mmCIF file with all atom_site columns, C-alpha atoms in Angstrom:
data_model
loop_
_atom_site.group_PDB
_atom_site.id
_atom_site.type_symbol
_atom_site.label_atom_id
_atom_site.label_alt_id
_atom_site.label_comp_id
_atom_site.label_asym_id
_atom_site.label_entity_id
_atom_site.label_seq_id
_atom_site.pdbx_PDB_ins_code
_atom_site.Cartn_x
_atom_site.Cartn_y
_atom_site.Cartn_z
_atom_site.occupancy
_atom_site.B_iso_or_equiv
_atom_site.pdbx_formal_charge
_atom_site.auth_seq_id
_atom_site.auth_comp_id
_atom_site.auth_asym_id
_atom_site.auth_atom_id
_atom_site.pdbx_PDB_model_num
ATOM 1   C CA . PHE X 1 1   ? 3.172  -8.044  116.115 1.00 39.00 ? 1   PHE X CA 1
ATOM 2   C CA . ILE X 1 2   ? 4.935  -7.398  112.881 1.00 44.00 ? 2   ILE X CA 1
ATOM 3   C CA . LYS X 1 3   ? 2.214  -5.460  111.071 1.00 52.00 ? 3   LYS X CA 1
ATOM 4   C CA . PRO X 1 4   ? 2.481  -2.049  112.914 1.00 50.00 ? 4   PRO X CA 1
ATOM 5   C CA . GLN X 1 5   ? 6.273  -2.329  112.759 1.00 57.00 ? 5   GLN X CA 1
ATOM 6   C CA . LYS X 1 6   ? 6.061  -2.404  108.987 1.00 60.00 ? 6   LYS X CA 1
ATOM 7   C CA . PHE X 1 7   ? 3.072  -0.247  108.219 1.00 69.00 ? 7   PHE X CA 1
ATOM 8   C CA . ILE X 1 8   ? 3.772  2.740   110.377 1.00 77.00 ? 8   ILE X CA 1
ATOM 9   C CA . PRO X 1 9   ? 7.547  3.136   109.461 1.00 80.00 ? 9   PRO X CA 1
ATOM 10  C CA . SER X 1 10  ? 6.517  2.962   105.826 1.00 81.00 ? 10  SER X CA 1
ATOM 11  C CA . LYS X 1 11  ? 4.323  6.002   106.336 1.00 83.00 ? 11  LYS X CA 1
ATOM 12  C CA . ILE X 1 12  ? 7.161  7.784   108.080 1.00 85.00 ? 12  ILE X CA 1
ATOM 13  C CA . ILE X 1 13  ? 9.449  7.058   105.026 1.00 86.00 ? 13  ILE X CA 1
ATOM 14  C CA . MET X 1 14  ? 6.842  8.447   102.658 1.00 88.00 ? 14  MET X CA 1
ATOM 15  C CA . ILE X 1 15  ? 6.575  11.582  104.724 1.00 88.00 ? 15  ILE X CA 1
ATOM 16  C CA . VAL X 1 16  ? 10.299 11.935  104.587 1.00 86.00 ? 16  VAL X CA 1
ATOM 17  C CA . GLY X 1 17  ? 10.209 11.724  100.861 1.00 87.00 ? 17  GLY X CA 1
ATOM 18  C CA . ILE X 1 18  ? 7.354  14.272  100.499 1.00 90.00 ? 18  ILE X CA 1
ATOM 19  C CA . SER X 1 19  ? 8.992  16.854  102.863 1.00 86.00 ? 19  SER X CA 1
ATOM 20  C CA . MET X 1 20  ? 12.474 16.502  101.519 1.00 83.00 ? 20  MET X CA 1
ATOM 21  C CA . PHE X 1 21  ? 11.744 16.985  97.943  1.00 86.00 ? 21  PHE X CA 1
ATOM 22  C CA . MET X 1 22  ? 9.135  19.665  98.667  1.00 87.00 ? 22  MET X CA 1
ATOM 23  C CA . VAL X 1 23  ? 12.001 21.645  100.072 1.00 83.00 ? 23  VAL X CA 1
ATOM 24  C CA . PHE X 1 24  ? 14.329 20.861  97.177  1.00 80.00 ? 24  PHE X CA 1
ATOM 25  C CA . GLN X 1 25  ? 11.943 22.390  94.741  1.00 85.00 ? 25  GLN X CA 1
ATOM 26  C CA . THR X 1 26  ? 10.792 25.404  96.864  1.00 92.00 ? 26  THR X CA 1
ATOM 27  C CA . ILE X 1 27  ? 13.930 26.959  98.331  1.00 93.00 ? 27  ILE X CA 1
ATOM 28  C CA . PRO X 1 28  ? 15.671 27.576  95.038  1.00 93.00 ? 28  PRO X CA 1
ATOM 29  C CA . ILE X 1 29  ? 12.473 29.280  93.705  1.00 93.00 ? 29  ILE X CA 1
ATOM 30  C CA . LEU X 1 30  ? 12.170 31.319  96.898  1.00 93.00 ? 30  LEU X CA 1
ATOM 31  C CA . VAL X 1 31  ? 15.849 32.458  96.897  1.00 93.00 ? 31  VAL X CA 1
ATOM 32  C CA . GLN X 1 32  ? 15.770 33.380  93.162  1.00 92.00 ? 32  GLN X CA 1
ATOM 33  C CA . THR X 1 33  ? 12.322 35.010  93.130  1.00 91.00 ? 33  THR X CA 1
ATOM 34  C CA . PRO X 1 34  ? 12.778 38.835  92.811  1.00 88.00 ? 34  PRO X CA 1
ATOM 35  C CA . LYS X 1 35  ? 12.191 41.079  95.869  1.00 86.00 ? 35  LYS X CA 1
ATOM 36  C CA . PRO X 1 36  ? 9.912  41.837  97.718  1.00 85.00 ? 36  PRO X CA 1
ATOM 37  C CA . ILE X 1 37  ? 8.680  38.205  97.512  1.00 89.00 ? 37  ILE X CA 1
ATOM 38  C CA . GLY X 1 38  ? 12.029 36.440  97.512  1.00 90.00 ? 38  GLY X CA 1
ATOM 39  C CA . PHE X 1 39  ? 15.715 37.406  97.716  1.00 92.00 ? 39  PHE X CA 1
ATOM 40  C CA . GLY X 1 40  ? 16.512 38.034  94.061  1.00 89.00 ? 40  GLY X CA 1
ATOM 41  C CA . GLU X 1 41  ? 19.661 35.979  94.213  1.00 91.00 ? 41  GLU X CA 1
ATOM 42  C CA . ASN X 1 42  ? 21.456 33.957  91.596  1.00 91.00 ? 42  ASN X CA 1
ATOM 43  C CA . ALA X 1 43  ? 22.123 30.149  91.337  1.00 89.00 ? 43  ALA X CA 1
ATOM 44  C CA . ILE X 1 44  ? 25.424 30.354  93.277  1.00 92.00 ? 44  ILE X CA 1
ATOM 45  C CA . ASP X 1 45  ? 23.692 32.090  96.207  1.00 92.00 ? 45  ASP X CA 1
ATOM 46  C CA . THR X 1 46  ? 20.981 29.409  96.099  1.00 92.00 ? 46  THR X CA 1
ATOM 47  C CA . GLY X 1 47  ? 23.606 26.665  96.506  1.00 91.00 ? 47  GLY X CA 1
ATOM 48  C CA . ARG X 1 48  ? 25.133 28.650  99.432  1.00 93.00 ? 48  ARG X CA 1
ATOM 49  C CA . VAL X 1 49  ? 21.722 28.773  101.226 1.00 93.00 ? 49  VAL X CA 1
ATOM 50  C CA . GLN X 1 50  ? 21.244 24.990  100.750 1.00 92.00 ? 50  GLN X CA 1
ATOM 51  C CA . LEU X 1 51  ? 24.854 24.106  101.490 1.00 92.00 ? 51  LEU X CA 1
ATOM 52  C CA . PRO X 1 52  ? 24.158 23.385  105.214 1.00 92.00 ? 52  PRO X CA 1
ATOM 53  C CA . PHE X 1 53  ? 21.515 20.805  104.241 1.00 90.00 ? 53  PHE X CA 1
ATOM 54  C CA . ALA X 1 54  ? 23.912 18.992  102.020 1.00 88.00 ? 54  ALA X CA 1
ATOM 55  C CA . ILE X 1 55  ? 26.865 19.059  104.582 1.00 92.00 ? 55  ILE X CA 1
ATOM 56  C CA . VAL X 1 56  ? 24.655 17.803  107.469 1.00 90.00 ? 56  VAL X CA 1
ATOM 57  C CA . LEU X 1 57  ? 23.040 15.051  105.217 1.00 86.00 ? 57  LEU X CA 1
ATOM 58  C CA . LEU X 1 58  ? 26.604 13.991  104.193 1.00 87.00 ? 58  LEU X CA 1
ATOM 59  C CA . ILE X 1 59  ? 27.674 13.704  107.913 1.00 86.00 ? 59  ILE X CA 1
ATOM 60  C CA . PHE X 1 60  ? 24.414 12.245  109.264 1.00 80.00 ? 60  PHE X CA 1
ATOM 61  C CA . GLY X 1 61  ? 23.837 9.836   106.425 1.00 75.00 ? 61  GLY X CA 1
ATOM 62  C CA . PRO X 1 62  ? 26.711 7.480   107.325 1.00 78.00 ? 62  PRO X CA 1
ATOM 63  C CA . THR X 1 63  ? 26.613 8.084   111.061 1.00 83.00 ? 63  THR X CA 1
ATOM 64  C CA . SER X 1 64  ? 22.940 7.450   111.489 1.00 77.00 ? 64  SER X CA 1
ATOM 65  C CA . GLY X 1 65  ? 23.602 3.745   111.320 1.00 75.00 ? 65  GLY X CA 1
ATOM 66  C CA . ILE X 1 66  ? 26.143 4.060   114.162 1.00 82.00 ? 66  ILE X CA 1
ATOM 67  C CA . ILE X 1 67  ? 23.659 6.027   116.250 1.00 81.00 ? 67  ILE X CA 1
ATOM 68  C CA . ILE X 1 68  ? 20.901 3.492   115.653 1.00 80.00 ? 68  ILE X CA 1
ATOM 69  C CA . SER X 1 69  ? 23.238 0.548   116.571 1.00 78.00 ? 69  SER X CA 1
ATOM 70  C CA . LYS X 1 70  ? 23.755 2.216   119.937 1.00 81.00 ? 70  LYS X CA 1
ATOM 71  C CA . LEU X 1 71  ? 20.345 3.696   120.751 1.00 78.00 ? 71  LEU X CA 1
ATOM 72  C CA . GLY X 1 72  ? 18.094 1.273   118.815 1.00 78.00 ? 72  GLY X CA 1
ATOM 73  C CA . SER X 1 73  ? 15.821 2.172   115.942 1.00 73.00 ? 73  SER X CA 1
ATOM 74  C CA . LEU X 1 74  ? 12.824 3.767   117.698 1.00 81.00 ? 74  LEU X CA 1
ATOM 75  C CA . LYS X 1 75  ? 14.449 6.629   119.618 1.00 85.00 ? 75  LYS X CA 1
ATOM 76  C CA . PRO X 1 76  ? 16.307 8.055   116.548 1.00 85.00 ? 76  PRO X CA 1
ATOM 77  C CA . VAL X 1 77  ? 13.008 7.903   114.646 1.00 87.00 ? 77  VAL X CA 1
ATOM 78  C CA . ILE X 1 78  ? 11.157 9.978   117.348 1.00 89.00 ? 78  ILE X CA 1
ATOM 79  C CA . PHE X 1 79  ? 14.104 12.314  117.738 1.00 90.00 ? 79  PHE X CA 1
ATOM 80  C CA . GLY X 1 80  ? 14.593 12.677  114.060 1.00 89.00 ? 80  GLY X CA 1
ATOM 81  C CA . SER X 1 81  ? 10.947 13.484  113.512 1.00 90.00 ? 81  SER X CA 1
ATOM 82  C CA . THR X 1 82  ? 11.086 16.106  116.244 1.00 92.00 ? 82  THR X CA 1
ATOM 83  C CA . LEU X 1 83  ? 14.143 17.716  114.600 1.00 92.00 ? 83  LEU X CA 1
ATOM 84  C CA . THR X 1 84  ? 12.387 17.643  111.237 1.00 92.00 ? 84  THR X CA 1
ATOM 85  C CA . THR X 1 85  ? 9.380  19.491  112.700 1.00 93.00 ? 85  THR X CA 1
ATOM 86  C CA . LEU X 1 86  ? 11.682 22.048  114.413 1.00 94.00 ? 86  LEU X CA 1
ATOM 87  C CA . GLY X 1 87  ? 13.627 22.661  111.102 1.00 93.00 ? 87  GLY X CA 1
ATOM 88  C CA . PHE X 1 88  ? 10.350 23.299  109.180 1.00 93.00 ? 88  PHE X CA 1
ATOM 89  C CA . VAL X 1 89  ? 9.045  25.589  111.933 1.00 95.00 ? 89  VAL X CA 1
ATOM 90  C CA . ILE X 1 90  ? 12.061 27.640  111.722 1.00 95.00 ? 90  ILE X CA 1
ATOM 91  C CA . ILE X 1 91  ? 11.786 27.940  107.922 1.00 94.00 ? 91  ILE X CA 1
ATOM 92  C CA . LEU X 1 92  ? 8.064  28.684  108.257 1.00 93.00 ? 92  LEU X CA 1
ATOM 93  C CA . LEU X 1 93  ? 8.558  31.505  110.687 1.00 94.00 ? 93  LEU X CA 1
ATOM 94  C CA . PHE X 1 94  ? 11.790 32.998  109.560 1.00 92.00 ? 94  PHE X CA 1
ATOM 95  C CA . HIS X 1 95  ? 12.015 32.491  105.753 1.00 90.00 ? 95  HIS X CA 1
ATOM 96  C CA . SER X 1 96  ? 12.501 36.131  105.238 1.00 89.00 ? 96  SER X CA 1
ATOM 97  C CA . SER X 1 97  ? 16.191 35.561  106.299 1.00 91.00 ? 97  SER X CA 1
ATOM 98  C CA . GLU X 1 98  ? 18.669 33.440  104.274 1.00 92.00 ? 98  GLU X CA 1
ATOM 99  C CA . LEU X 1 99  ? 20.714 32.741  107.328 1.00 93.00 ? 99  LEU X CA 1
ATOM 100 C CA . LEU X 1 100 ? 17.710 31.368  109.298 1.00 94.00 ? 100 LEU X CA 1
ATOM 101 C CA . ILE X 1 101 ? 16.657 29.309  106.224 1.00 94.00 ? 101 ILE X CA 1
ATOM 102 C CA . SER X 1 102 ? 20.005 27.754  106.069 1.00 94.00 ? 102 SER X CA 1
ATOM 103 C CA . THR X 1 103 ? 19.851 26.985  109.856 1.00 94.00 ? 103 THR X CA 1
ATOM 104 C CA . GLY X 1 104 ? 16.467 25.448  109.492 1.00 93.00 ? 104 GLY X CA 1
ATOM 105 C CA . LEU X 1 105 ? 17.625 23.307  106.520 1.00 93.00 ? 105 LEU X CA 1
ATOM 106 C CA . GLY X 1 106 ? 20.634 22.092  108.581 1.00 92.00 ? 106 GLY X CA 1
ATOM 107 C CA . ILE X 1 107 ? 18.383 21.026  111.456 1.00 93.00 ? 107 ILE X CA 1
ATOM 108 C CA . LEU X 1 108 ? 15.944 19.531  108.902 1.00 91.00 ? 108 LEU X CA 1
ATOM 109 C CA . SER X 1 109 ? 18.626 17.463  107.284 1.00 89.00 ? 109 SER X CA 1
ATOM 110 C CA . ALA X 1 110 ? 19.736 15.874  110.562 1.00 90.00 ? 110 ALA X CA 1
ATOM 111 C CA . GLY X 1 111 ? 16.164 15.019  111.435 1.00 90.00 ? 111 GLY X CA 1
ATOM 112 C CA . LEU X 1 112 ? 15.323 13.464  108.008 1.00 88.00 ? 112 LEU X CA 1
ATOM 113 C CA . SER X 1 113 ? 18.446 11.384  108.136 1.00 86.00 ? 113 SER X CA 1
ATOM 114 C CA . LEU X 1 114 ? 17.733 9.863   111.549 1.00 87.00 ? 114 LEU X CA 1
ATOM 115 C CA . ALA X 1 115 ? 14.063 9.255   110.837 1.00 87.00 ? 115 ALA X CA 1
ATOM 116 C CA . ALA X 1 116 ? 14.530 7.733   107.435 1.00 84.00 ? 116 ALA X CA 1
ATOM 117 C CA . VAL X 1 117 ? 17.365 5.405   108.457 1.00 84.00 ? 117 VAL X CA 1
ATOM 118 C CA . GLY X 1 118 ? 15.584 4.483   111.765 1.00 84.00 ? 118 GLY X CA 1
ATOM 119 C CA . ALA X 1 119 ? 12.282 3.712   110.151 1.00 84.00 ? 119 ALA X CA 1
ATOM 120 C CA . MET X 1 120 ? 14.021 1.507   107.450 1.00 82.00 ? 120 MET X CA 1
ATOM 121 C CA . ASN X 1 121 ? 15.805 -0.323  110.094 1.00 81.00 ? 121 ASN X CA 1
ATOM 122 C CA . ILE X 1 122 ? 12.623 -1.055  112.025 1.00 80.00 ? 122 ILE X CA 1
ATOM 123 C CA . ILE X 1 123 ? 11.058 -2.392  108.759 1.00 79.00 ? 123 ILE X CA 1
ATOM 124 C CA . ILE X 1 124 ? 14.043 -4.636  108.093 1.00 77.00 ? 124 ILE X CA 1
ATOM 125 C CA . LEU X 1 125 ? 14.167 -6.123  111.589 1.00 75.00 ? 125 LEU X CA 1
ATOM 126 C CA . ALA X 1 126 ? 10.366 -6.889  111.500 1.00 72.00 ? 126 ALA X CA 1
ATOM 127 C CA . SER X 1 127 ? 10.657 -8.736  108.166 1.00 72.00 ? 127 SER X CA 1
ATOM 128 C CA . PRO X 1 128 ? 11.524 -12.396 107.697 1.00 72.00 ? 128 PRO X CA 1
ATOM 129 C CA . ARG X 1 129 ? 14.992 -12.749 106.141 1.00 74.00 ? 129 ARG X CA 1
ATOM 130 C CA . GLU X 1 130 ? 13.643 -14.458 103.026 1.00 73.00 ? 130 GLU X CA 1
ATOM 131 C CA . SER X 1 131 ? 11.451 -11.413 102.293 1.00 72.00 ? 131 SER X CA 1
ATOM 132 C CA . SER X 1 132 ? 13.834 -8.685  103.219 1.00 71.00 ? 132 SER X CA 1
ATOM 133 C CA . GLY X 1 133 ? 14.573 -7.773  99.571  1.00 76.00 ? 133 GLY X CA 1
ATOM 134 C CA . VAL X 1 134 ? 10.816 -7.295  98.809  1.00 79.00 ? 134 VAL X CA 1
ATOM 135 C CA . THR X 1 135 ? 10.454 -5.222  101.984 1.00 76.00 ? 135 THR X CA 1
ATOM 136 C CA . ILE X 1 136 ? 13.400 -2.931  101.182 1.00 78.00 ? 136 ILE X CA 1
ATOM 137 C CA . GLY X 1 137 ? 12.200 -2.451  97.665  1.00 81.00 ? 137 GLY X CA 1
ATOM 138 C CA . MET X 1 138 ? 8.646  -1.576  98.723  1.00 81.00 ? 138 MET X CA 1
ATOM 139 C CA . SER X 1 139 ? 9.987  0.901   101.349 1.00 79.00 ? 139 SER X CA 1
ATOM 140 C CA . SER X 1 140 ? 12.198 2.567   98.770  1.00 81.00 ? 140 SER X CA 1
ATOM 141 C CA . MET X 1 141 ? 9.308  2.770   96.327  1.00 86.00 ? 141 MET X CA 1
ATOM 142 C CA . LEU X 1 142 ? 7.246  4.570   98.998  1.00 84.00 ? 142 LEU X CA 1
ATOM 143 C CA . ARG X 1 143 ? 9.971  7.103   99.352  1.00 84.00 ? 143 ARG X CA 1
ATOM 144 C CA . ILE X 1 144 ? 10.054 7.623   95.699  1.00 87.00 ? 144 ILE X CA 1
ATOM 145 C CA . VAL X 1 145 ? 6.301  8.082   95.660  1.00 89.00 ? 145 VAL X CA 1
ATOM 146 C CA . GLY X 1 146 ? 6.701  10.670  98.427  1.00 88.00 ? 146 GLY X CA 1
ATOM 147 C CA . SER X 1 147 ? 9.420  12.487  96.497  1.00 88.00 ? 147 SER X CA 1
ATOM 148 C CA . SER X 1 148 ? 6.975  12.702  93.483  1.00 90.00 ? 148 SER X CA 1
ATOM 149 C CA . ILE X 1 149 ? 4.067  14.016  95.544  1.00 92.00 ? 149 ILE X CA 1
ATOM 150 C CA . GLY X 1 150 ? 6.193  16.744  97.398  1.00 92.00 ? 150 GLY X CA 1
ATOM 151 C CA . PRO X 1 151 ? 7.161  18.786  94.306  1.00 92.00 ? 151 PRO X CA 1
ATOM 152 C CA . ALA X 1 152 ? 3.746  18.401  92.764  1.00 92.00 ? 152 ALA X CA 1
ATOM 153 C CA . LEU X 1 153 ? 2.080  19.726  95.960  1.00 93.00 ? 153 LEU X CA 1
ATOM 154 C CA . ALA X 1 154 ? 4.514  22.595  96.157  1.00 93.00 ? 154 ALA X CA 1
ATOM 155 C CA . ALA X 1 155 ? 3.907  23.445  92.473  1.00 93.00 ? 155 ALA X CA 1
ATOM 156 C CA . MET X 1 156 ? 0.175  23.413  93.023  1.00 93.00 ? 156 MET X CA 1
ATOM 157 C CA . TYR X 1 157 ? 0.446  25.922  95.785  1.00 94.00 ? 157 TYR X CA 1
ATOM 158 C CA . MET X 1 158 ? 2.759  28.213  93.777  1.00 94.00 ? 158 MET X CA 1
ATOM 159 C CA . GLN X 1 159 ? 0.656  28.054  90.701  1.00 92.00 ? 159 GLN X CA 1
ATOM 160 C CA . THR X 1 160 ? -2.694 28.761  92.425  1.00 93.00 ? 160 THR X CA 1
ATOM 161 C CA . ASN X 1 161 ? -1.288 31.639  94.547  1.00 92.00 ? 161 ASN X CA 1
ATOM 162 C CA . GLN X 1 162 ? 0.416  34.232  92.287  1.00 90.00 ? 162 GLN X CA 1
ATOM 163 C CA . SER X 1 163 ? 1.461  37.870  92.688  1.00 88.00 ? 163 SER X CA 1
ATOM 164 C CA . ILE X 1 164 ? 1.748  40.371  90.004  1.00 87.00 ? 164 ILE X CA 1
ATOM 165 C CA . ILE X 1 165 ? 4.977  42.425  90.339  1.00 85.00 ? 165 ILE X CA 1
ATOM 166 C CA . ASN X 1 166 ? 6.733  45.081  88.151  1.00 80.00 ? 166 ASN X CA 1
ATOM 167 C CA . ILE X 1 167 ? 10.396 44.391  87.522  1.00 76.00 ? 167 ILE X CA 1
ATOM 168 C CA . LYS X 1 168 ? 12.138 47.230  85.684  1.00 76.00 ? 168 LYS X CA 1
ATOM 169 C CA . GLY X 1 169 ? 8.968  47.941  83.702  1.00 77.00 ? 169 GLY X CA 1
ATOM 170 C CA . ILE X 1 170 ? 8.207  44.284  83.005  1.00 79.00 ? 170 ILE X CA 1
ATOM 171 C CA . VAL X 1 171 ? 5.024  42.917  84.684  1.00 82.00 ? 171 VAL X CA 1
ATOM 172 C CA . GLU X 1 172 ? 5.461  39.330  85.802  1.00 83.00 ? 172 GLU X CA 1
ATOM 173 C CA . SER X 1 173 ? 3.251  36.844  87.586  1.00 89.00 ? 173 SER X CA 1
ATOM 174 C CA . LEU X 1 174 ? 5.256  34.958  90.277  1.00 89.00 ? 174 LEU X CA 1
ATOM 175 C CA . PRO X 1 175 ? 4.532  32.681  93.281  1.00 92.00 ? 175 PRO X CA 1
ATOM 176 C CA . SER X 1 176 ? 3.207  34.781  96.156  1.00 92.00 ? 176 SER X CA 1
ATOM 177 C CA . SER X 1 177 ? 4.593  34.887  99.722  1.00 92.00 ? 177 SER X CA 1
ATOM 178 C CA . PHE X 1 178 ? 1.387  33.163  100.726 1.00 93.00 ? 178 PHE X CA 1
ATOM 179 C CA . SER X 1 179 ? 2.179  30.191  98.568  1.00 94.00 ? 179 SER X CA 1
ATOM 180 C CA . PHE X 1 180 ? 5.539  29.731  100.270 1.00 94.00 ? 180 PHE X CA 1
ATOM 181 C CA . ASP X 1 181 ? 3.854  29.973  103.682 1.00 94.00 ? 181 ASP X CA 1
ATOM 182 C CA . LEU X 1 182 ? 1.392  27.257  102.593 1.00 94.00 ? 182 LEU X CA 1
ATOM 183 C CA . ILE X 1 183 ? 4.212  24.962  101.440 1.00 94.00 ? 183 ILE X CA 1
ATOM 184 C CA . PHE X 1 184 ? 6.157  25.268  104.698 1.00 94.00 ? 184 PHE X CA 1
ATOM 185 C CA . LEU X 1 185 ? 2.994  24.992  106.854 1.00 94.00 ? 185 LEU X CA 1
ATOM 186 C CA . THR X 1 186 ? 2.060  21.788  105.016 1.00 93.00 ? 186 THR X CA 1
ATOM 187 C CA . ALA X 1 187 ? 5.466  20.445  105.722 1.00 92.00 ? 187 ALA X CA 1
ATOM 188 C CA . VAL X 1 188 ? 5.179  21.305  109.341 1.00 93.00 ? 188 VAL X CA 1
ATOM 189 C CA . ILE X 1 189 ? 1.830  19.417  109.515 1.00 93.00 ? 189 ILE X CA 1
ATOM 190 C CA . LEU X 1 190 ? 3.337  16.396  107.808 1.00 91.00 ? 190 LEU X CA 1
ATOM 191 C CA . SER X 1 191 ? 6.400  16.352  110.149 1.00 91.00 ? 191 SER X CA 1
ATOM 192 C CA . ILE X 1 192 ? 4.010  16.600  113.181 1.00 92.00 ? 192 ILE X CA 1
ATOM 193 C CA . ALA X 1 193 ? 2.086  13.646  111.795 1.00 91.00 ? 193 ALA X CA 1
ATOM 194 C CA . SER X 1 194 ? 5.426  11.653  111.650 1.00 89.00 ? 194 SER X CA 1
ATOM 195 C CA . ILE X 1 195 ? 5.989  12.447  115.306 1.00 89.00 ? 195 ILE X CA 1
ATOM 196 C CA . ALA X 1 196 ? 2.484  11.158  116.169 1.00 89.00 ? 196 ALA X CA 1
ATOM 197 C CA . LEU X 1 197 ? 3.132  8.030   114.087 1.00 86.00 ? 197 LEU X CA 1
ATOM 198 C CA . SER X 1 198 ? 6.457  7.489   115.904 1.00 85.00 ? 198 SER X CA 1
ATOM 199 C CA . ILE X 1 199 ? 4.621  7.706   119.303 1.00 86.00 ? 199 ILE X CA 1
ATOM 200 C CA . ILE X 1 200 ? 1.940  5.299   118.186 1.00 85.00 ? 200 ILE X CA 1
ATOM 201 C CA . LEU X 1 201 ? 4.564  2.857   116.956 1.00 80.00 ? 201 LEU X CA 1
ATOM 202 C CA . ASN X 1 202 ? 6.390  3.118   120.276 1.00 78.00 ? 202 ASN X CA 1
ATOM 203 C CA . LYS X 1 203 ? 3.212  2.205   122.206 1.00 80.00 ? 203 LYS X CA 1
ATOM 204 C CA . LYS X 1 204 ? 2.312  -0.615  119.912 1.00 76.00 ? 204 LYS X CA 1
ATOM 205 C CA . MET X 1 205 ? 5.827  -2.074  120.104 1.00 71.00 ? 205 MET X CA 1
ATOM 206 C CA . LYS X 1 206 ? 5.719  -1.869  123.938 1.00 71.00 ? 206 LYS X CA 1
ATOM 207 C CA . ALA X 1 207 ? 2.247  -3.439  124.041 1.00 71.00 ? 207 ALA X CA 1
ATOM 208 C CA . SER X 1 208 ? 3.317  -6.196  121.674 1.00 64.00 ? 208 SER X CA 1
ATOM 209 C CA . THR X 1 209 ? 6.530  -6.882  123.707 1.00 58.00 ? 209 THR X CA 1
ATOM 210 C CA . ALA X 1 210 ? 4.546  -7.048  126.942 1.00 57.00 ? 210 ALA X CA 1
ATOM 211 C CA . SER X 1 211 ? 2.092  -9.513  125.489 1.00 56.00 ? 211 SER X CA 1
ATOM 212 C CA . LEU X 1 212 ? 4.882  -11.931 124.808 1.00 50.00 ? 212 LEU X CA 1
ATOM 213 C CA . PHE X 1 213 ? 5.585  -12.257 128.543 1.00 51.00 ? 213 PHE X CA 1
#
């Protein structure tokens, strides 16, 4: 009964870490890469594009606990995973527009907050009180592992898919548009996997609850 409630949410937490930090590395590079691949903007413009992500995370971080206390842990996880997928789909399809990237990041931030907090809450509730510290530590470690895999995966895509462009007479090798497509497509696939895991967890929890009666 306890095992799926701890194993599946842990995977969701890892996916959250991978996708979140994959975006943190990729978006600044995309925004500052010269045209026609990127937008050719500076660091201030990069911060402006990512600002909705930070604002929504600041709001949904503290309020996710309130939402979970009213709706339970599982519904926010499913809804958050769905929002995460929607945000990545918007970024994948419309990353030629800074405004739409910001919109996708805002939706993505809300989804990641709900999914991460909900999954952590499920793990805590499924753990004996005396081992809650170990459980929280292991879950946090999985998120950190995910945050290490995400940037490495994005860097691999950008390094293996380069474009040669001429910038004011200087020839440079930069990440190609295809590399950004691959990064965002991978993020979409991972977020769809988190939805599938949430649905599986929902079914297992219902089956386990039914077996108790």
